[in-house]
Tab-separated table of N, CA, C and O in Angstrom:
chain	number	residue	atom	x	y	z
A	1	MET	N	2.739	23.746	3.823
A	1	MET	CA	3.223	22.674	4.944
A	1	MET	C	4.198	21.408	4.263
A	1	MET	O	4.148	21.582	3.332
A	2	VAL	N	5.044	21.251	4.800
A	2	VAL	CA	6.129	19.968	4.441
A	2	VAL	C	5.895	19.447	4.987
A	2	VAL	O	5.723	19.104	6.148
A	3	ARG	N	5.854	18.138	4.407
A	3	ARG	CA	5.839	16.748	4.674
A	3	ARG	C	7.183	16.441	5.193
A	3	ARG	O	8.475	16.356	4.654
A	4	GLN	N	6.871	15.641	6.410
A	4	GLN	CA	8.221	14.969	6.934
A	4	GLN	C	8.245	13.807	5.926
A	4	GLN	O	7.637	13.025	5.782
A	5	PRO	N	9.671	13.492	6.399
A	5	PRO	CA	10.399	11.907	5.660
A	5	PRO	C	9.676	11.395	6.566
A	5	PRO	O	9.388	11.462	7.496
A	6	LEU	N	9.498	10.108	5.806
A	6	LEU	CA	9.026	8.922	6.515
A	6	LEU	C	9.934	7.956	7.450
A	6	LEU	O	11.096	8.164	6.960
A	7	THR	N	9.742	7.817	8.262
A	7	THR	CA	10.411	6.879	9.072
A	7	THR	C	11.001	5.893	8.717
A	7	THR	O	10.333	5.182	7.677
A	8	ALA	N	11.985	4.800	9.206
A	8	ALA	CA	12.401	3.706	9.000
A	8	ALA	C	10.986	2.900	9.324
A	8	ALA	O	10.817	1.664	8.485
A	9	ALA	N	10.328	2.839	10.285
A	9	ALA	CA	9.039	1.988	10.175
A	9	ALA	C	7.893	2.067	9.517
A	9	ALA	O	7.289	1.047	9.177
A	10	GLN	N	7.786	3.497	9.427
A	10	GLN	CA	6.665	3.457	7.976
A	10	GLN	C	6.952	2.959	6.539
A	10	GLN	O	6.199	2.748	5.729
A	11	ILE	N	8.598	2.853	6.427
A	11	ILE	CA	8.805	2.348	5.074
A	11	ILE	C	8.751	0.760	5.331
A	11	ILE	O	8.581	0.386	4.182
A	12	ALA	N	8.994	0.404	5.892
A	12	ALA	CA	8.658	-1.273	6.271
A	12	ALA	C	7.263	-1.428	6.138
A	12	ALA	O	7.196	-2.451	5.524
A	13	ALA	N	6.530	-0.612	6.689
A	13	ALA	CA	5.283	-0.605	6.746
A	13	ALA	C	4.541	-0.721	5.346
A	13	ALA	O	3.598	-1.340	4.917
A	14	GLY	N	5.009	0.203	4.797
A	14	GLY	CA	5.131	0.096	3.488
A	14	GLY	C	5.133	-0.622	2.352
A	14	GLY	O	4.542	-1.202	1.395
A	15	ARG	N	6.305	-1.656	2.673
A	15	ARG	CA	6.475	-2.511	1.938
A	15	ARG	C	5.764	-3.753	1.869
A	15	ARG	O	5.612	-4.523	1.330
A	16	ARG	N	5.479	-3.816	3.875
A	16	ARG	CA	4.510	-5.074	4.197
A	16	ARG	C	3.263	-4.776	3.211
A	16	ARG	O	2.735	-5.978	2.765
A	17	VAL	N	2.822	-3.809	3.015
A	17	VAL	CA	1.786	-3.543	2.388
A	17	VAL	C	1.415	-3.779	0.624
A	17	VAL	O	0.662	-4.375	0.279
A	18	GLY	N	2.474	-3.291	0.526
A	18	GLY	CA	3.288	-3.677	-0.946
A	18	GLY	C	3.169	-5.020	-1.306
A	18	GLY	O	2.494	-5.779	-2.522
A	19	ALA	N	3.930	-5.641	-0.457
A	19	ALA	CA	4.050	-7.335	-0.579
A	19	ALA	C	2.654	-7.944	-0.364
A	19	ALA	O	2.165	-8.945	-1.017
A	20	ALA	N	1.586	-7.173	0.638
A	20	ALA	CA	0.487	-7.863	0.633
A	20	ALA	C	-0.733	-7.551	-0.720
A	20	ALA	O	-1.202	-8.493	-0.803
A	21	LEU	N	-0.308	-6.399	-1.244
A	21	LEU	CA	-0.878	-6.591	-2.457
A	21	LEU	C	-0.412	-7.375	-3.369
A	21	LEU	O	-1.415	-7.719	-4.375
A	22	ARG	N	0.883	-7.528	-3.614
A	22	ARG	CA	1.048	-7.893	-4.827
A	22	ARG	C	0.664	-9.774	-4.639
A	22	ARG	O	0.396	-10.034	-5.891
A	23	ALA	N	0.358	-9.961	-2.837
A	23	ALA	CA	0.002	-11.315	-3.055
A	23	ALA	C	-1.377	-11.679	-3.452
A	23	ALA	O	-1.911	-12.497	-4.061
A	24	ALA	N	-2.065	-10.404	-2.907
A	24	ALA	CA	-3.863	-10.522	-3.356
A	24	ALA	C	-3.903	-10.586	-4.580
A	24	ALA	O	-4.936	-10.731	-5.321
A	25	ARG	N	-3.109	-9.929	-5.677
A	25	ARG	CA	-2.988	-9.797	-7.319
A	25	ARG	C	-2.767	-11.221	-7.326
A	25	ARG	O	-3.613	-11.840	-8.694
A	26	ALA	N	-1.891	-12.388	-7.182
A	26	ALA	CA	-1.434	-13.526	-7.327
A	26	ALA	C	-1.817	-13.410	-9.290
A	26	ALA	O	-0.425	-12.739	-9.553
A	27	ASP	N	-2.458	-14.202	-9.721
A	27	ASP	CA	-2.060	-14.161	-11.140
A	27	ASP	C	-2.698	-13.524	-11.402
A	27	ASP	O	-2.650	-13.558	-13.369
A	28	ARG	N	-3.292	-12.377	-11.664
A	28	ARG	CA	-3.627	-11.604	-12.505
A	28	ARG	C	-2.674	-10.105	-12.330
A	28	ARG	O	-1.802	-10.291	-12.028
A	29	SER	N	-3.125	-9.991	-13.757
A	29	SER	CA	-1.606	-9.253	-14.330
A	29	SER	C	-1.423	-7.691	-13.660
A	29	SER	O	-2.928	-6.984	-13.518
A	30	LEU	N	-0.340	-6.985	-13.469
A	30	LEU	CA	-0.330	-5.734	-13.313
A	30	LEU	C	-1.140	-4.791	-13.735
A	30	LEU	O	-2.002	-4.043	-12.864
A	31	VAL	N	-1.500	-4.959	-14.716
A	31	VAL	CA	-1.788	-3.793	-15.774
A	31	VAL	C	-3.026	-3.888	-15.524
A	31	VAL	O	-4.054	-3.025	-15.494
A	32	GLU	N	-3.956	-5.189	-15.832
A	32	GLU	CA	-5.174	-5.513	-15.255
A	32	GLU	C	-5.711	-4.854	-13.859
A	32	GLU	O	-6.875	-4.270	-13.943
A	33	VAL	N	-4.802	-4.741	-12.877
A	33	VAL	CA	-5.307	-4.400	-11.538
A	33	VAL	C	-5.233	-3.304	-11.757
A	33	VAL	O	-5.914	-2.119	-10.928
A	34	ALA	N	-4.201	-2.791	-12.297
A	34	ALA	CA	-3.889	-1.093	-12.352
A	34	ALA	C	-4.943	-0.185	-12.729
A	34	ALA	O	-5.858	0.471	-12.327
A	35	LEU	N	-5.498	-0.623	-13.787
A	35	LEU	CA	-6.315	-0.368	-14.528
A	35	LEU	C	-7.620	-0.261	-13.774
A	35	LEU	O	-8.598	0.419	-13.913
A	36	ALA	N	-7.960	-1.392	-13.323
A	36	ALA	CA	-9.302	-1.620	-12.267
A	36	ALA	C	-9.562	-1.042	-11.452
A	36	ALA	O	-10.288	-0.265	-11.014
A	37	ALA	N	-8.229	-0.305	-11.035
A	37	ALA	CA	-7.771	0.386	-9.421
A	37	ALA	C	-8.003	1.847	-9.952
A	37	ALA	O	-7.999	3.028	-9.006
A	38	GLY	N	-7.630	2.182	-11.418
A	38	GLY	CA	-7.860	3.631	-11.737
A	38	GLY	C	-6.398	4.399	-11.529
A	38	GLY	O	-6.407	5.598	-11.759
A	39	ILE	N	-5.209	3.472	-11.835
A	39	ILE	CA	-4.026	3.822	-11.428
A	39	ILE	C	-3.155	3.524	-12.291
A	39	ILE	O	-3.405	2.793	-13.548
A	40	SER	N	-1.692	4.093	-12.748
A	40	SER	CA	-0.987	3.318	-13.444
A	40	SER	C	-0.168	2.239	-13.197
A	40	SER	O	-0.079	2.090	-11.781
A	41	PRO	N	0.100	1.386	-13.836
A	41	PRO	CA	0.798	0.317	-14.161
A	41	PRO	C	2.205	0.495	-13.033
A	41	PRO	O	2.732	-0.271	-12.834
A	42	GLU	N	2.966	1.860	-13.783
A	42	GLU	CA	4.255	2.173	-13.272
A	42	GLU	C	4.003	2.101	-11.364
A	42	GLU	O	4.774	2.151	-10.906
A	43	THR	N	2.685	2.861	-11.083
A	43	THR	CA	2.445	3.082	-9.647
A	43	THR	C	2.078	1.983	-9.080
A	43	THR	O	2.849	1.868	-8.176
A	44	LEU	N	1.530	1.053	-9.719
A	44	LEU	CA	1.161	-0.155	-8.617
A	44	LEU	C	2.519	-0.869	-8.507
A	44	LEU	O	3.047	-1.632	-7.755
A	45	ARG	N	3.257	-1.320	-10.029
A	45	ARG	CA	4.764	-1.399	-9.649
A	45	ARG	C	5.456	-0.945	-8.681
A	45	ARG	O	6.410	-1.651	-7.616
A	46	LYS	N	5.676	0.011	-8.273
A	46	LYS	CA	6.309	0.934	-7.275
A	46	LYS	C	5.916	0.841	-6.093
A	46	LYS	O	6.280	0.279	-5.179
A	47	ILE	N	4.386	0.387	-5.880
A	47	ILE	CA	3.680	0.190	-4.572
A	47	ILE	C	4.292	-1.192	-4.246
A	47	ILE	O	4.589	-1.503	-3.179
A	48	GLU	N	3.912	-1.940	-5.056
A	48	GLU	CA	4.285	-3.518	-4.921
A	48	GLU	C	5.885	-3.640	-4.323
A	48	GLU	O	5.990	-4.847	-3.707
A	49	ALA	N	6.748	-2.873	-5.411
A	49	ALA	CA	7.857	-2.932	-4.960
A	49	ALA	C	8.534	-2.292	-3.639
A	49	ALA	O	9.908	-2.644	-3.529
A	50	GLY	N	7.468	-1.723	-3.221
A	50	GLY	CA	8.231	-0.844	-1.726
A	50	GLY	C	8.570	0.741	-2.305
A	50	GLY	O	9.532	0.983	-1.471
A	51	ARG	N	8.960	0.788	-3.459
A	51	ARG	CA	9.671	2.367	-3.952
A	51	ARG	C	8.635	3.163	-4.038
A	51	ARG	O	9.217	4.679	-3.693
A	52	LEU	N	7.311	2.928	-3.599
A	52	LEU	CA	5.962	4.118	-2.968
A	52	LEU	C	5.604	3.905	-1.599
A	52	LEU	O	4.634	2.735	-1.860
A	53	PRO	N	6.213	3.721	-0.319
A	53	PRO	CA	5.799	2.917	0.259
A	53	PRO	C	4.569	3.946	1.287
A	53	PRO	O	4.125	3.636	2.296
A	54	ALA	N	4.061	5.097	1.016
A	54	ALA	CA	3.153	5.718	1.444
A	54	ALA	C	2.318	6.682	0.449
A	54	ALA	O	2.224	7.913	-0.413
A	55	PRO	N	1.642	5.231	-0.455
A	55	PRO	CA	1.228	5.596	-1.837
A	55	PRO	C	-0.376	6.632	-1.357
A	55	PRO	O	-0.923	6.147	0.160
A	56	ALA	N	-1.277	7.569	-1.588
A	56	ALA	CA	-1.991	8.166	-1.493
A	56	ALA	C	-3.571	7.293	-0.571
A	56	ALA	O	-3.948	6.462	-0.976
A	57	PHE	N	-4.264	8.110	0.229
A	57	PHE	CA	-5.171	6.578	0.717
A	57	PHE	C	-6.224	6.374	-0.063
A	57	PHE	O	-6.612	5.036	-0.505
A	58	GLY	N	-6.257	7.445	-1.354
A	58	GLY	CA	-7.390	6.936	-2.160
A	58	GLY	C	-7.259	5.484	-3.258
A	58	GLY	O	-8.152	5.049	-3.841
A	59	THR	N	-5.553	5.747	-3.568
A	59	THR	CA	-4.844	4.763	-3.939
A	59	THR	C	-5.358	3.514	-3.339
A	59	THR	O	-5.586	2.487	-3.705
A	60	VAL	N	-4.713	3.424	-2.267
A	60	VAL	CA	-4.942	2.193	-1.354
A	60	VAL	C	-6.315	1.590	-1.217
A	60	VAL	O	-6.613	0.438	-1.517
A	61	VAL	N	-7.445	2.718	-1.249
A	61	VAL	CA	-8.702	2.485	-0.991
A	61	VAL	C	-9.463	1.665	-2.411
A	61	VAL	O	-9.524	0.554	-2.696
A	62	CYS	N	-8.324	2.429	-3.679
A	62	CYS	CA	-9.164	1.926	-4.941
A	62	CYS	C	-8.663	0.104	-5.334
A	62	CYS	O	-8.924	-0.770	-5.781
A	63	LEU	N	-7.169	0.155	-5.067
A	63	LEU	CA	-6.798	-0.988	-5.102
A	63	LEU	C	-7.446	-2.465	-3.935
A	63	LEU	O	-7.426	-3.276	-4.260
A	64	SER	N	-7.827	-1.640	-2.915
A	64	SER	CA	-8.395	-2.535	-1.549
A	64	SER	C	-9.853	-3.100	-2.720
A	64	SER	O	-10.103	-4.508	-2.655
A	65	HIS	N	-10.434	-2.095	-3.495
A	65	HIS	CA	-11.712	-2.552	-4.069
A	65	HIS	C	-11.275	-3.308	-4.954
A	65	HIS	O	-11.894	-4.627	-5.549
A	66	ALA	N	-10.181	-3.035	-6.125
A	66	ALA	CA	-10.070	-3.784	-7.195
A	66	ALA	C	-9.420	-5.437	-6.798
A	66	ALA	O	-9.665	-6.494	-7.549
A	67	LEU	N	-8.722	-5.512	-5.683
A	67	LEU	CA	-8.567	-6.764	-5.316
A	67	LEU	C	-9.158	-7.380	-4.803
A	67	LEU	O	-9.242	-8.500	-4.264
A	68	ASP	N	-10.465	-6.683	-4.114
A	68	ASP	CA	-11.615	-7.220	-3.318
A	68	ASP	C	-10.563	-8.162	-1.725
A	68	ASP	O	-11.000	-8.647	-1.317
A	69	VAL	N	-9.820	-6.863	-1.446
A	69	VAL	CA	-9.022	-7.409	-0.344
A	69	VAL	C	-9.891	-6.198	0.923
A	69	VAL	O	-9.904	-4.961	0.157
A	70	PRO	N	-10.277	-6.504	2.114
A	70	PRO	CA	-11.460	-5.321	3.215
A	70	PRO	C	-9.794	-4.260	3.506
A	70	PRO	O	-8.540	-4.914	3.721
A	71	LEU	N	-10.159	-3.002	3.136
A	71	LEU	CA	-9.352	-2.238	3.667
A	71	LEU	C	-8.763	-2.298	4.890
A	71	LEU	O	-7.349	-2.077	5.300
A	72	HIS	N	-9.684	-2.988	6.325
A	72	HIS	CA	-9.254	-3.004	7.056
A	72	HIS	C	-7.972	-3.976	6.932
A	72	HIS	O	-7.000	-3.668	8.086
A	73	ASP	N	-8.078	-5.069	6.835
A	73	ASP	CA	-6.648	-5.989	5.912
A	73	ASP	C	-5.152	-5.480	6.153
A	73	ASP	O	-4.605	-5.764	6.652
A	74	LEU	N	-5.678	-4.443	4.972
A	74	LEU	CA	-4.453	-3.722	4.664
A	74	LEU	C	-3.967	-3.184	5.590
A	74	LEU	O	-2.954	-2.371	6.240
A	75	ALA	N	-4.986	-2.419	6.785
A	75	ALA	CA	-4.725	-1.378	7.698
A	75	ALA	C	-3.649	-1.993	8.693
A	75	ALA	O	-2.572	-1.736	9.198
A	76	GLU	N	-4.287	-3.550	8.982
A	76	GLU	CA	-3.424	-4.337	9.714
A	76	GLU	C	-2.249	-4.824	9.348
A	76	GLU	O	-1.172	-4.755	10.095
A	77	VAL	N	-1.765	-4.697	8.011
A	77	VAL	CA	-0.640	-5.229	7.774
A	77	VAL	C	0.258	-3.887	7.620
A	77	VAL	O	1.477	-3.947	7.909
A	78	TRP	N	-0.522	-2.692	7.642
A	78	TRP	CA	0.793	-1.395	7.776
A	78	TRP	C	0.769	-1.569	9.386
A	78	TRP	O	1.725	-1.203	9.913
A	79	LEU	N	-0.003	-1.796	10.552
A	79	LEU	CA	0.572	-1.503	11.791
A	79	LEU	C	0.507	-2.721	12.087
A	79	LEU	O	1.262	-2.503	13.674
A	80	ALA	N	0.976	-3.606	11.583
A	80	ALA	CA	1.436	-4.944	12.471
A	80	ALA	C	2.980	-4.572	13.026
A	80	ALA	O	2.934	-5.490	14.295
A	81	GLU	N	3.656	-3.987	12.658
A	81	GLU	CA	4.985	-3.768	13.555
A	81	GLU	C	5.235	-2.088	13.590
A	81	GLU	O	6.651	-1.915	14.347
A	82	MET	N	4.276	-1.766	13.811
A	82	MET	CA	4.551	-0.094	13.971
A	82	MET	C	4.620	0.039	15.349
A	82	MET	O	3.983	-0.464	16.034
A	83	PRO	N	5.627	1.241	15.914
A	83	PRO	CA	5.083	1.407	17.399
A	83	PRO	C	3.972	1.569	17.149
A	83	PRO	O	3.585	2.729	17.071
A	84	ILE	N	3.456	1.574	18.719
A	84	ILE	CA	2.312	2.527	19.470
A	84	ILE	C	2.485	3.885	19.612
A	84	ILE	O	3.679	3.978	20.470
A	85	ARG	N	1.845	4.274	19.278
A	85	ARG	CA	1.983	5.734	19.654
A	85	ARG	C	0.541	6.542	20.671
A	85	ARG	O	-0.478	5.894	20.266
A	86	GLN	N	1.060	7.227	21.739
A	86	GLN	CA	-0.362	7.631	22.136
A	86	GLN	C	-0.493	8.447	21.730
A	86	GLN	O	0.046	9.699	21.523
A	87	ALA	N	-1.701	9.176	22.097
A	87	ALA	CA	-2.554	10.120	21.125
A	87	ALA	C	-2.020	11.395	22.464
A	87	ALA	O	-2.299	10.998	23.601
A	88	SER	N	-1.904	12.503	22.185
A	88	SER	CA	-1.967	13.832	22.921
A	88	SER	C	-2.680	14.577	22.858
A	88	SER	O	-3.640	14.560	22.860
């Protein structure tokens, strides 16, 4: 299966999620949060900077837990400006 390129809206959503994660991290070090989430500091750096706009679901779940941010809140950030699609 070939993965389709991300749309501009998906890239923007990933940047919003990255910014939300950075804000939630606040004064905690990037390394501390990355290790608590079980990911590399470089991966977290890329997510926060928007260079990895579509991290794996498991990565987002682990970051949600490490930062004590409800997963639902991160989903709301992702969906904030996404066009609404109808199920077919």
